[in-house]
Coordinates of C-alpha atoms and ligand atoms in Angstrom, one line a residue:
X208 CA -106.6 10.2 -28.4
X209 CA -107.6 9.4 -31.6
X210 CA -111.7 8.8 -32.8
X211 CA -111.5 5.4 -34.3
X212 CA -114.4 4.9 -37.3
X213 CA -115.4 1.8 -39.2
X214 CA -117.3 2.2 -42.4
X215 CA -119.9 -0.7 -42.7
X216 CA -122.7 -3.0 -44.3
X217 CA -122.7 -6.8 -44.3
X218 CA -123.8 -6.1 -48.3
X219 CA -121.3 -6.1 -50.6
X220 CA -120.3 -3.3 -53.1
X221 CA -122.4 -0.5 -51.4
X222 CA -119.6 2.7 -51.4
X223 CA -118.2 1.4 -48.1
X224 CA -114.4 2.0 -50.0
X225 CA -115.7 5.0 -51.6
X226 CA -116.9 6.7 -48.0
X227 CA -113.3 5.7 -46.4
X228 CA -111.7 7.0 -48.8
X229 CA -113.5 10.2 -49.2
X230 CA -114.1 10.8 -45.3
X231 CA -110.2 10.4 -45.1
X232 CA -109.0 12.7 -47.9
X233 CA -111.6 15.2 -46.4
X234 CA -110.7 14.7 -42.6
X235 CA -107.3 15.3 -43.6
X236 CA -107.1 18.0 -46.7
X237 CA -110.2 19.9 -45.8
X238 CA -110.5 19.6 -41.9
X239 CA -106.7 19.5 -41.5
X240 CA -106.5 16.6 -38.6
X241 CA -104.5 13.9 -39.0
X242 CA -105.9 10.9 -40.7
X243 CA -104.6 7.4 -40.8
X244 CA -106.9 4.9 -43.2
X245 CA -106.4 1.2 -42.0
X246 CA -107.2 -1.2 -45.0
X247 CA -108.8 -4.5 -43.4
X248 CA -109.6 -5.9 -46.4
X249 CA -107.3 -8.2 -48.1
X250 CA -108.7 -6.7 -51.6
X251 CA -107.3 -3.6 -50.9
X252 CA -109.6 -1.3 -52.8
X253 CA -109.2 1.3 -50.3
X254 CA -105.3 0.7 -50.7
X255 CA -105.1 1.4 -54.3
X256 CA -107.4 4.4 -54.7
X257 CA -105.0 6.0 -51.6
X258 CA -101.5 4.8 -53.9
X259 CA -103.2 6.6 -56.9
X260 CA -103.9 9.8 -54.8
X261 CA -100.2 10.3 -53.5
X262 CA -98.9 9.1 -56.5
X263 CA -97.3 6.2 -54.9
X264 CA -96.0 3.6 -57.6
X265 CA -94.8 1.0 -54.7
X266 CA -96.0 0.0 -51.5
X267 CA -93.7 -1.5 -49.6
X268 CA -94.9 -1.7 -46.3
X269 CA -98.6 -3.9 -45.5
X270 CA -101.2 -4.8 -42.8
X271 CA -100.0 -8.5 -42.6
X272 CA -96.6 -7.9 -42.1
X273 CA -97.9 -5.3 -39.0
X274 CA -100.0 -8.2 -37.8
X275 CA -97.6 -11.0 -38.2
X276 CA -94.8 -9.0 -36.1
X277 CA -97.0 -7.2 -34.2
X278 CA -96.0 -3.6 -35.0
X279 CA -98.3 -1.6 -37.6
X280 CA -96.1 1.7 -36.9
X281 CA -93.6 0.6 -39.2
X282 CA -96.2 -0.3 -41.8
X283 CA -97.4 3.3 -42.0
X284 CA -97.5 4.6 -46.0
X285 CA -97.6 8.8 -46.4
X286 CA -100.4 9.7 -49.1
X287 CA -100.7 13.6 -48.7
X288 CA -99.9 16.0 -46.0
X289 CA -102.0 15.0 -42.8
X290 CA -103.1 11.0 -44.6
X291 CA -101.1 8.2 -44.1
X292 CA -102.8 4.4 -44.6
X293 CA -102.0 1.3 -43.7
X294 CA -102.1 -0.8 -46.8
X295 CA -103.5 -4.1 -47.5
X296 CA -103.1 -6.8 -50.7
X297 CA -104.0 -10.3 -50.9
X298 CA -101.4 -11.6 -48.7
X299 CA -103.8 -10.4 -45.8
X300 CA -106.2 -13.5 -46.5
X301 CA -104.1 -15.0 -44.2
X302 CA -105.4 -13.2 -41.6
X303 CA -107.6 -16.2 -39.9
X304 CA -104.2 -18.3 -40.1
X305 CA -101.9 -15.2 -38.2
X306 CA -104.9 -14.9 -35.4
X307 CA -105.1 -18.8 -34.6
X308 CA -101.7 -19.2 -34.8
X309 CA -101.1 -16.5 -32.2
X310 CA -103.8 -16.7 -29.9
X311 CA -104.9 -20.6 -30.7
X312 CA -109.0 -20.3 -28.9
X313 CA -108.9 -17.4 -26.6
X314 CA -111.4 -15.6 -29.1
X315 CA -111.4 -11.8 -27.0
X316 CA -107.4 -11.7 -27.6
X317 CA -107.9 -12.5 -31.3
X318 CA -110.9 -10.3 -31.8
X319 CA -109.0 -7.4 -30.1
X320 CA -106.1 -7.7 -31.9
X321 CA -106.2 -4.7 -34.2
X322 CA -107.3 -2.9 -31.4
X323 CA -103.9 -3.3 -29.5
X324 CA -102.0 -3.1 -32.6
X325 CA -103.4 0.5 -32.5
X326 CA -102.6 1.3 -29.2
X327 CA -99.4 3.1 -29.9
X328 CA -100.9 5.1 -32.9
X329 CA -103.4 6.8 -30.5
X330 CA -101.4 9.9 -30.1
X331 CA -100.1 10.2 -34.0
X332 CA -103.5 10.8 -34.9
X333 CA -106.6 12.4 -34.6
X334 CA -108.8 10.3 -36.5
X335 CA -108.4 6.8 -37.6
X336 CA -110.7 5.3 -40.4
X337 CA -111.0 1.4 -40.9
X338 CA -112.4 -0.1 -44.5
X339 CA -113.6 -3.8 -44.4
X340 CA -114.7 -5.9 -46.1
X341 CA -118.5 -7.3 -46.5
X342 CA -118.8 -10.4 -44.6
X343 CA -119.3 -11.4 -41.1
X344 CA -115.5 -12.3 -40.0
X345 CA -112.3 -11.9 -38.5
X346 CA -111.5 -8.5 -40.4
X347 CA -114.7 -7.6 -39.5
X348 CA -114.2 -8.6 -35.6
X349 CA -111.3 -7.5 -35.4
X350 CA -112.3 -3.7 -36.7
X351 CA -116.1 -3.4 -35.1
X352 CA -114.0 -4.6 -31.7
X353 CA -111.3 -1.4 -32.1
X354 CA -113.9 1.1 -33.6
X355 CA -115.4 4.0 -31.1
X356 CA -118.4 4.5 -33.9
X357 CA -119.7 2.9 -36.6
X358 CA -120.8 4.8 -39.9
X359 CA -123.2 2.7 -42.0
X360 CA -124.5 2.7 -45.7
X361 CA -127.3 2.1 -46.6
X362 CA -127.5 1.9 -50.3
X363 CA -131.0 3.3 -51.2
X364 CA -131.7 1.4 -54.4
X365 CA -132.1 -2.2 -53.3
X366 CA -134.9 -4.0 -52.1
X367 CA -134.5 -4.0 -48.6
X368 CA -132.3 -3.0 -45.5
X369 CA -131.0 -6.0 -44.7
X370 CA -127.0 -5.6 -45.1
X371 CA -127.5 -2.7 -42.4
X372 CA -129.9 -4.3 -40.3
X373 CA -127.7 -7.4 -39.9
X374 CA -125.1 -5.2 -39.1
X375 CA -126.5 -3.4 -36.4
X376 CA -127.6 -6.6 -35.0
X377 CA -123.8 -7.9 -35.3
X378 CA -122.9 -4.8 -33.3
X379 CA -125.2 -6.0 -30.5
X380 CA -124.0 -9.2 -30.2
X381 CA -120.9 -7.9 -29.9
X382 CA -121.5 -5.3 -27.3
X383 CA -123.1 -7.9 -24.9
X384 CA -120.5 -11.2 -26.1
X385 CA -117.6 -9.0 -25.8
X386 CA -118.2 -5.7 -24.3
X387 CA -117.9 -3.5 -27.2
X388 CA -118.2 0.0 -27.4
X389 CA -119.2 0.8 -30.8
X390 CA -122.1 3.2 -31.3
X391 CA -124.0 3.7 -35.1
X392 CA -122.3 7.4 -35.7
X393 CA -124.9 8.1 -38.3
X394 CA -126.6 5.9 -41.5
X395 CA -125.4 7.3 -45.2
X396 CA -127.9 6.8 -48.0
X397 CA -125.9 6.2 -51.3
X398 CA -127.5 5.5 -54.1
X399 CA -124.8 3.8 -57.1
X400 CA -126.9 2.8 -60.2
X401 CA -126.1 5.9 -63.1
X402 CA -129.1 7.7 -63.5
X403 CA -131.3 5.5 -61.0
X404 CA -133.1 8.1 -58.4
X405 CA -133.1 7.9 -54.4
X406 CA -136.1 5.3 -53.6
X407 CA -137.6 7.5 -50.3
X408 CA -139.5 4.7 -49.0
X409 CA -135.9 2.8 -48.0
X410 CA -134.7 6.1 -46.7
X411 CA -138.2 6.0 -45.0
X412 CA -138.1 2.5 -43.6
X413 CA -134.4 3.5 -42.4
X414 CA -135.9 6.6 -40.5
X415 CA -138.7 4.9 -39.0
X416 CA -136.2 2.1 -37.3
X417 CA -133.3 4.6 -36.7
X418 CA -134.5 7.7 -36.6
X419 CA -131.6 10.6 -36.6
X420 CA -129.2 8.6 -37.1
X421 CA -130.6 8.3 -41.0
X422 CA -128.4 11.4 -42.3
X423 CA -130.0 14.1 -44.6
X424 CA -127.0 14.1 -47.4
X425 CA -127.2 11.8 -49.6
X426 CA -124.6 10.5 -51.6
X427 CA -125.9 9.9 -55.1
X428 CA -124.2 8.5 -58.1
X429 CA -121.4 10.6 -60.0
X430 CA -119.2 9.6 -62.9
X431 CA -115.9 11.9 -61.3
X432 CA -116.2 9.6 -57.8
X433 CA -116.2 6.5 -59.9
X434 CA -113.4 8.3 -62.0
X435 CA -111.3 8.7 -58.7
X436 CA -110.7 4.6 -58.7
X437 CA -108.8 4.9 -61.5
X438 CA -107.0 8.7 -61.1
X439 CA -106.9 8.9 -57.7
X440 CA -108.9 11.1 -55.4
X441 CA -108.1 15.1 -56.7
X442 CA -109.2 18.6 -57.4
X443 CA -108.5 19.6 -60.8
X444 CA -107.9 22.5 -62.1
X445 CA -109.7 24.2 -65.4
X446 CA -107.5 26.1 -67.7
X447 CA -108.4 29.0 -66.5
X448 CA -106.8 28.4 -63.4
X449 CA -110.3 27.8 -61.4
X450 CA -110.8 24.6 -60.0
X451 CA -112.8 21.7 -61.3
X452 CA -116.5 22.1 -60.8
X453 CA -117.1 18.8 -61.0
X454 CA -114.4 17.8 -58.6
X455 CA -115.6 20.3 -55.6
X456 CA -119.3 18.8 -56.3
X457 CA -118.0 15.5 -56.1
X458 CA -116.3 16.5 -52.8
X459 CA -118.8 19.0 -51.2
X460 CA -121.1 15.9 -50.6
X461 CA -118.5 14.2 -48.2
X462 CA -117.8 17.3 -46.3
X463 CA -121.0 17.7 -45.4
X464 CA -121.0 14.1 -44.4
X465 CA -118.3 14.6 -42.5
X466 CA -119.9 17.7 -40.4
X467 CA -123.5 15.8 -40.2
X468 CA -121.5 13.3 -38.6
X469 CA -119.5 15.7 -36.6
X470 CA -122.9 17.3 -34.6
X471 CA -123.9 13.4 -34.2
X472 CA -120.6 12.9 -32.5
X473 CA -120.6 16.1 -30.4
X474 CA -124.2 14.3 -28.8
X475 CA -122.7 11.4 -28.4
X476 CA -119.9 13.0 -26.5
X477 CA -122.3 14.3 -24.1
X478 CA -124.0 11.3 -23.4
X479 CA -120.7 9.7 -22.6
X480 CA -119.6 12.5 -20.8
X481 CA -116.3 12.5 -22.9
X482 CA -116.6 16.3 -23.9
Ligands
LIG630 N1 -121.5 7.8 -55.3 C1 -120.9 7.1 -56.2 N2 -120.9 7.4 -57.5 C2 -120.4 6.7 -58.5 N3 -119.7 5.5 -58.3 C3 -119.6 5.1 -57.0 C4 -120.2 5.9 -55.9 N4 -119.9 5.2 -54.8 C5 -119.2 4.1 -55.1 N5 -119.1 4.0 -56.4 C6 -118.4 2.9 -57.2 O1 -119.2 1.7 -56.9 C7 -118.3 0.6 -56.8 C8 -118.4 0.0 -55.4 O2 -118.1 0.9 -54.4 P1 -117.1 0.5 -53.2 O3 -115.9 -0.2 -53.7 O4 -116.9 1.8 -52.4 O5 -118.1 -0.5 -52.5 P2 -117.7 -1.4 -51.2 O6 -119.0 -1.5 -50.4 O7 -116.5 -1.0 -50.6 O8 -117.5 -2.8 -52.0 P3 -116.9 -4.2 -51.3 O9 -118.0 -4.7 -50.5 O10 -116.5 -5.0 -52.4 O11 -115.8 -3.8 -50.4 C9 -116.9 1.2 -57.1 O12 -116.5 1.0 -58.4 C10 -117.0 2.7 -56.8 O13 -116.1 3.5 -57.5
LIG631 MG1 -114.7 -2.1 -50.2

């Protein structure tokens, strides 16, 4: 069975993209499991970084399609060894459209729609990463209601924690509206703005209401992830044959993301008695 993540904030450009992305091509070239990324998010930020990586020229294959016929199997894109995605473009706005049309009011069958669609992709993979956009809505929905865990960020620089806290309180409502069974994995600090420094009392404010789950990486601002938007996520290599320092910083931080997040989930596992 696969572990089914969605990256979020109801705040837009905090480094929810960025943290797919990254988790993904860690998850997959570091960690070795087999990683599907699942672009909700009709700008398909998440899609184009992934193209760039695999050096992918065309895409060919796209979410809508998947959720018009009801199939995302044959919508599946290889990047790299162990990461395929499902890609999105703009075509996907028509989400809203494709859900009334096929399920009219009944709001649990459209909500839950992704999560069926990914039914048959359970056994392919070992972990499944969905990227979404920033607003309170059917992509949204649709991924919070097919997620097992929810990894927030929680960008450190601005003036309060609202995007996160509305989020979490989104998640309620849908755990007692609809019976989900998302749990917050584990809150990333990121911090965006070149040369701008962690502000600790926002890290504070998000230990004193979440305790733990407030990771101890941070991800702070560096030129070479902002670089990998336009060249594709990589490891470079110097001309004396050792790699890139620059690129194994960039990508040390998300690996120990990724195994911060990892003890989180092995608690969690107990408490559900899933281990
Ligand atoms: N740690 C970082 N260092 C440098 N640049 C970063 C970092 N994280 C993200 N960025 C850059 O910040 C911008 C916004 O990041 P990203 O696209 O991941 O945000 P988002 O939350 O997905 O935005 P949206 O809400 O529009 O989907 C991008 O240009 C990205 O390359
Ligand atoms: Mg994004």
């Amino acid at each position: 069975m696969a572990t089914t993540y969605v990256v979020g904030n109801f705040k837009g450009g905090v480094g929810k993209t960025k943290l797919v992305t990254m988790l993904a091509y860690e998850s997959s070239q570091v960690k070795h499991k087999r990683t599907l990324v699942v672009d909700m998010d009709p700008q398909g930020n998440a899609t184009s970084v992934l193209a760039k990586t695999g050096n992918i020229d065309k895409i060919d294959r796209n979410i809508t399609d998947g959720f018009i016929n009801g199939d995302l199997q044959k919508q599946i894109t290889s990047v790299l060894p162990n990461l395929d995605m499902i890609g999105a473009n703009t075509a996907f706005r028509s989400l809203p459209r494709i859900l009334m049309k096929k399920f009219q009011d009944d709001d649990l069958k459209s909500m839950t729609y992704l999560k069926t669609l990914l039914e048959p992709l359970q056994n392919v993979y070992d972990v499944i990463y969905l990227d979404v956009p920033p607003t309170i809505s059917d992509y949204s929905d649709n991924a919070m209601m097919a997620a097992d865990y929810c990894i927030i960020v929680l960008q450190t620089q601005s003036l309060s924690l609202d995007g996160a806290k509305t989020y979490i309180a989104y998640m309620q409502y849908l755990a007692d509206n609809f019976d989900s069974r998302l749990d917050v994995l584990g809150i990333v600090p990121c911090m965006l703005r070149p040369g701008g420094r962690v502000d600790e009392t926002i890290v504070q404010q998000a230990r004193d209401l979440y305790g733990n789950n407030v990771l101890n990486t941070v991800i702070r601002y560096q030129e070479r992830l902002k670089a990998y938007d336009a060249e594709g996520i990589h490891v470079g290599t110097t001309t004396t044959g050792l790699k890139d320092s620059w690129d194994l910083r960039a990508h040390k931080v998300f690996i120990d993301v990724l195994d911060e997040l990892g003890t989180h989930e092995d608690a969690f596992k107990e408490i559900r008695g899933t281990n």
